[in-house]
């Protein structure tokens, strides 16, 4: 088990070293600003990229090996993936027949009709309430 931890640390150090190689020409000022990359910059950058990729793969492999070792020893339990239960369909709203709907709306229709018949705006006057004021001289 200790070998796997050492391997993980070594791979992580390789990853860090690769990242440093990639940024070193810019951080140390060996690459001139606003200029094409020089040959040493290209060499360091792509070498660092390769080392970083190998380090990343090493870290992933060693972490997977450590996980497998912990599962083997019984220190970590593997959860089984259960299929997601299908959501239950929502119950449909109760259907109202057109006769029931007409019965519910009849008082509203009668109140609107009465309001329209008694509305003073038909005579040219404007109704004013506390919320809305109508300017008559526009």
PDB file of C-alpha atoms in Angstrom:
ATOM      1  CA  UNK A   1       0.000   0.000   0.000  1.00  0.00           C
ATOM      2  CA  UNK A   2       2.809   2.407   0.809  1.00  0.00           C
ATOM      3  CA  UNK A   3       4.265   1.837  -2.667  1.00  0.00           C
ATOM      4  CA  UNK A   4       1.027   3.043  -4.204  1.00  0.00           C
ATOM      5  CA  UNK A   5       1.118   6.223  -2.119  1.00  0.00           C
ATOM      6  CA  UNK A   6       4.737   6.836  -3.113  1.00  0.00           C
ATOM      7  CA  UNK A   7       3.810   6.259  -6.756  1.00  0.00           C
ATOM      8  CA  UNK A   8       0.934   8.716  -6.464  1.00  0.00           C
ATOM      9  CA  UNK A   9       3.200  11.368  -4.953  1.00  0.00           C
ATOM     10  CA  UNK A  10       5.860  10.774  -7.635  1.00  0.00           C
ATOM     11  CA  UNK A  11       3.261  11.062 -10.404  1.00  0.00           C
ATOM     12  CA  UNK A  12       1.884  14.247  -8.840  1.00  0.00           C
ATOM     13  CA  UNK A  13       5.400  15.705  -8.716  1.00  0.00           C
ATOM     14  CA  UNK A  14       5.853  14.795 -12.388  1.00  0.00           C
ATOM     15  CA  UNK A  15       2.596  16.587 -13.165  1.00  0.00           C
ATOM     16  CA  UNK A  16       3.770  19.686 -11.299  1.00  0.00           C
ATOM     17  CA  UNK A  17       7.170  19.566 -13.024  1.00  0.00           C
ATOM     18  CA  UNK A  18       5.485  19.320 -16.423  1.00  0.00           C
ATOM     19  CA  UNK A  19       3.288  22.292 -15.664  1.00  0.00           C
ATOM     20  CA  UNK A  20       6.349  24.274 -14.547  1.00  0.00           C
ATOM     21  CA  UNK A  21       8.148  23.439 -17.789  1.00  0.00           C
ATOM     22  CA  UNK A  22       5.145  24.728 -19.705  1.00  0.00           C
ATOM     23  CA  UNK A  23       5.011  28.105 -17.952  1.00  0.00           C
ATOM     24  CA  UNK A  24       8.734  28.634 -17.195  1.00  0.00           C
ATOM     25  CA  UNK A  25       9.641  30.488 -20.423  1.00  0.00           C
ATOM     26  CA  UNK A  26       6.896  33.024 -19.736  1.00  0.00           C
ATOM     27  CA  UNK A  27       7.424  33.265 -15.980  1.00  0.00           C
ATOM     28  CA  UNK A  28      11.205  33.682 -16.200  1.00  0.00           C
ATOM     29  CA  UNK A  29      11.101  36.101 -19.128  1.00  0.00           C
ATOM     30  CA  UNK A  30      13.110  34.033 -21.613  1.00  0.00           C
ATOM     31  CA  UNK A  31      10.254  34.345 -24.119  1.00  0.00           C
ATOM     32  CA  UNK A  32       9.987  37.931 -25.416  1.00  0.00           C
ATOM     33  CA  UNK A  33       6.553  39.519 -25.086  1.00  0.00           C
ATOM     34  CA  UNK A  34       4.425  39.917 -28.231  1.00  0.00           C
ATOM     35  CA  UNK A  35       6.813  37.817 -30.295  1.00  0.00           C
ATOM     36  CA  UNK A  36       6.620  34.423 -31.956  1.00  0.00           C
ATOM     37  CA  UNK A  37       7.658  31.549 -29.760  1.00  0.00           C
ATOM     38  CA  UNK A  38      11.355  30.846 -29.905  1.00  0.00           C
ATOM     39  CA  UNK A  39      12.746  27.343 -30.416  1.00  0.00           C
ATOM     40  CA  UNK A  40      13.686  26.911 -26.729  1.00  0.00           C
ATOM     41  CA  UNK A  41      10.182  28.001 -25.700  1.00  0.00           C
ATOM     42  CA  UNK A  42       8.577  25.486 -28.062  1.00  0.00           C
ATOM     43  CA  UNK A  43      10.885  22.736 -26.814  1.00  0.00           C
ATOM     44  CA  UNK A  44      10.230  23.465 -23.129  1.00  0.00           C
ATOM     45  CA  UNK A  45       6.479  23.900 -23.580  1.00  0.00           C
ATOM     46  CA  UNK A  46       5.873  20.657 -25.467  1.00  0.00           C
ATOM     47  CA  UNK A  47       8.273  18.677 -23.272  1.00  0.00           C
ATOM     48  CA  UNK A  48       6.395  19.992 -20.245  1.00  0.00           C
ATOM     49  CA  UNK A  49       3.096  19.093 -21.873  1.00  0.00           C
ATOM     50  CA  UNK A  50       4.259  15.514 -22.371  1.00  0.00           C
ATOM     51  CA  UNK A  51       5.567  15.209 -18.806  1.00  0.00           C
ATOM     52  CA  UNK A  52       2.323  16.704 -17.437  1.00  0.00           C
ATOM     53  CA  UNK A  53       0.169  14.265 -19.402  1.00  0.00           C
ATOM     54  CA  UNK A  54       2.256  11.278 -18.219  1.00  0.00           C
ATOM     55  CA  UNK A  55       2.045  12.588 -14.645  1.00  0.00           C
ATOM     56  CA  UNK A  56      -1.723  13.004 -14.889  1.00  0.00           C
ATOM     57  CA  UNK A  57      -2.169   9.483 -16.231  1.00  0.00           C
ATOM     58  CA  UNK A  58       0.101   8.187 -13.441  1.00  0.00           C
ATOM     59  CA  UNK A  59      -1.891   9.979 -10.751  1.00  0.00           C
ATOM     60  CA  UNK A  60      -5.149   8.580 -12.137  1.00  0.00           C
ATOM     61  CA  UNK A  61      -3.741   5.038 -12.317  1.00  0.00           C
ATOM     62  CA  UNK A  62      -2.319   5.120  -8.792  1.00  0.00           C
ATOM     63  CA  UNK A  63      -5.502   6.598  -7.325  1.00  0.00           C
ATOM     64  CA  UNK A  64      -7.507   3.826  -9.014  1.00  0.00           C
ATOM     65  CA  UNK A  65      -5.080   1.233  -7.601  1.00  0.00           C
ATOM     66  CA  UNK A  66      -5.408   2.698  -4.099  1.00  0.00           C
ATOM     67  CA  UNK A  67      -9.201   2.638  -4.396  1.00  0.00           C
ATOM     68  CA  UNK A  68      -9.103  -0.993  -5.512  1.00  0.00           C
ATOM     69  CA  UNK A  69      -6.834  -1.885  -2.583  1.00  0.00           C
ATOM     70  CA  UNK A  70      -9.185  -0.215  -0.125  1.00  0.00           C
ATOM     71  CA  UNK A  71     -12.154  -2.074  -1.580  1.00  0.00           C
ATOM     72  CA  UNK A  72     -10.234  -5.364  -1.336  1.00  0.00           C
ATOM     73  CA  UNK A  73      -9.433  -4.718   2.326  1.00  0.00           C
ATOM     74  CA  UNK A  74     -13.073  -3.863   3.023  1.00  0.00           C
ATOM     75  CA  UNK A  75     -12.340  -0.304   4.124  1.00  0.00           C
ATOM     76  CA  UNK A  76     -14.425   1.162   1.312  1.00  0.00           C
ATOM     77  CA  UNK A  77     -17.731  -0.223   0.140  1.00  0.00           C
ATOM     78  CA  UNK A  78     -18.804   0.065  -3.435  1.00  0.00           C
ATOM     79  CA  UNK A  79     -22.305   1.378  -3.874  1.00  0.00           C
ATOM     80  CA  UNK A  80     -24.369  -0.297  -6.512  1.00  0.00           C
ATOM     81  CA  UNK A  81     -26.050   1.996  -8.938  1.00  0.00           C
ATOM     82  CA  UNK A  82     -29.759   1.560  -8.848  1.00  0.00           C
ATOM     83  CA  UNK A  83     -31.786   2.536 -11.864  1.00  0.00           C
ATOM     84  CA  UNK A  84     -33.650   5.754 -11.273  1.00  0.00           C
ATOM     85  CA  UNK A  85     -37.319   5.077 -10.572  1.00  0.00           C
ATOM     86  CA  UNK A  86     -39.591   6.490 -13.173  1.00  0.00           C
ATOM     87  CA  UNK A  87     -41.555   9.434 -11.830  1.00  0.00           C
ATOM     88  CA  UNK A  88     -45.194   8.778 -11.218  1.00  0.00           C
ATOM     89  CA  UNK A  89     -47.451  10.707 -13.552  1.00  0.00           C
ATOM     90  CA  UNK A  90     -49.278  13.557 -11.888  1.00  0.00           C
ATOM     91  CA  UNK A  91     -52.959  12.881 -11.379  1.00  0.00           C
ATOM     92  CA  UNK A  92     -55.089  14.591 -13.955  1.00  0.00           C
ATOM     93  CA  UNK A  93     -57.194  17.517 -12.850  1.00  0.00           C
ATOM     94  CA  UNK A  94     -60.849  16.651 -12.427  1.00  0.00           C
ATOM     95  CA  UNK A  95     -62.780  17.333 -15.591  1.00  0.00           C
ATOM     96  CA  UNK A  96     -65.561  19.896 -15.282  1.00  0.00           C
ATOM     97  CA  UNK A  97     -68.467  19.534 -17.629  1.00  0.00           C
ATOM     98  CA  UNK A  98     -69.604  22.504 -19.665  1.00  0.00           C
ATOM     99  CA  UNK A  99     -72.890  22.645 -17.752  1.00  0.00           C
ATOM    100  CA  UNK A 100     -71.040  22.923 -14.417  1.00  0.00           C
ATOM    101  CA  UNK A 101     -68.732  25.559 -15.901  1.00  0.00           C
ATOM    102  CA  UNK A 102     -71.679  27.580 -17.180  1.00  0.00           C
ATOM    103  CA  UNK A 103     -73.269  27.384 -13.731  1.00  0.00           C
ATOM    104  CA  UNK A 104     -70.067  28.651 -12.092  1.00  0.00           C
ATOM    105  CA  UNK A 105     -69.613  31.508 -14.548  1.00  0.00           C
ATOM    106  CA  UNK A 106     -73.253  32.671 -14.646  1.00  0.00           C
ATOM    107  CA  UNK A 107     -72.970  34.985 -11.578  1.00  0.00           C
ATOM    108  CA  UNK A 108     -69.819  36.542 -12.989  1.00  0.00           C
ATOM    109  CA  UNK A 109     -71.399  37.169 -16.366  1.00  0.00           C
ATOM    110  CA  UNK A 110     -74.488  38.704 -14.707  1.00  0.00           C
ATOM    111  CA  UNK A 111     -72.324  41.005 -12.561  1.00  0.00           C
ATOM    112  CA  UNK A 112     -70.381  42.177 -15.629  1.00  0.00           C
ATOM    113  CA  UNK A 113     -73.575  42.815 -17.554  1.00  0.00           C
ATOM    114  CA  UNK A 114     -75.011  44.826 -14.669  1.00  0.00           C
ATOM    115  CA  UNK A 115     -71.784  46.821 -14.358  1.00  0.00           C
ATOM    116  CA  UNK A 116     -71.801  47.648 -18.075  1.00  0.00           C
ATOM    117  CA  UNK A 117     -75.428  48.796 -17.929  1.00  0.00           C
ATOM    118  CA  UNK A 118     -74.800  51.059 -14.908  1.00  0.00           C
ATOM    119  CA  UNK A 119     -71.411  52.371 -16.090  1.00  0.00           C
ATOM    120  CA  UNK A 120     -71.289  56.206 -16.204  1.00  0.00           C
ATOM    121  CA  UNK A 121     -68.553  56.137 -18.858  1.00  0.00           C
ATOM    122  CA  UNK A 122     -71.228  55.552 -21.501  1.00  0.00           C
ATOM    123  CA  UNK A 123     -72.385  59.099 -20.917  1.00  0.00           C
ATOM    124  CA  UNK A 124     -68.891  60.525 -21.406  1.00  0.00           C
ATOM    125  CA  UNK A 125     -67.884  60.743 -17.750  1.00  0.00           C
ATOM    126  CA  UNK A 126     -64.831  58.921 -16.482  1.00  0.00           C
ATOM    127  CA  UNK A 127     -64.907  56.882 -13.351  1.00  0.00           C
ATOM    128  CA  UNK A 128     -62.087  57.753 -10.945  1.00  0.00           C
ATOM    129  CA  UNK A 129     -60.912  55.678  -8.048  1.00  0.00           C
ATOM    130  CA  UNK A 130     -58.053  56.026  -5.583  1.00  0.00           C
ATOM    131  CA  UNK A 131     -55.655  53.934  -7.669  1.00  0.00           C
ATOM    132  CA  UNK A 132     -56.155  55.312 -11.166  1.00  0.00           C
ATOM    133  CA  UNK A 133     -56.727  58.948 -12.068  1.00  0.00           C
ATOM    134  CA  UNK A 134     -57.713  59.831 -15.595  1.00  0.00           C
ATOM    135  CA  UNK A 135     -56.672  63.193 -16.952  1.00  0.00           C
ATOM    136  CA  UNK A 136     -59.517  64.734 -18.859  1.00  0.00           C
ATOM    137  CA  UNK A 137     -57.473  67.451 -20.603  1.00  0.00           C
ATOM    138  CA  UNK A 138     -55.022  65.454 -22.641  1.00  0.00           C
TER     139      UNK A 138
END
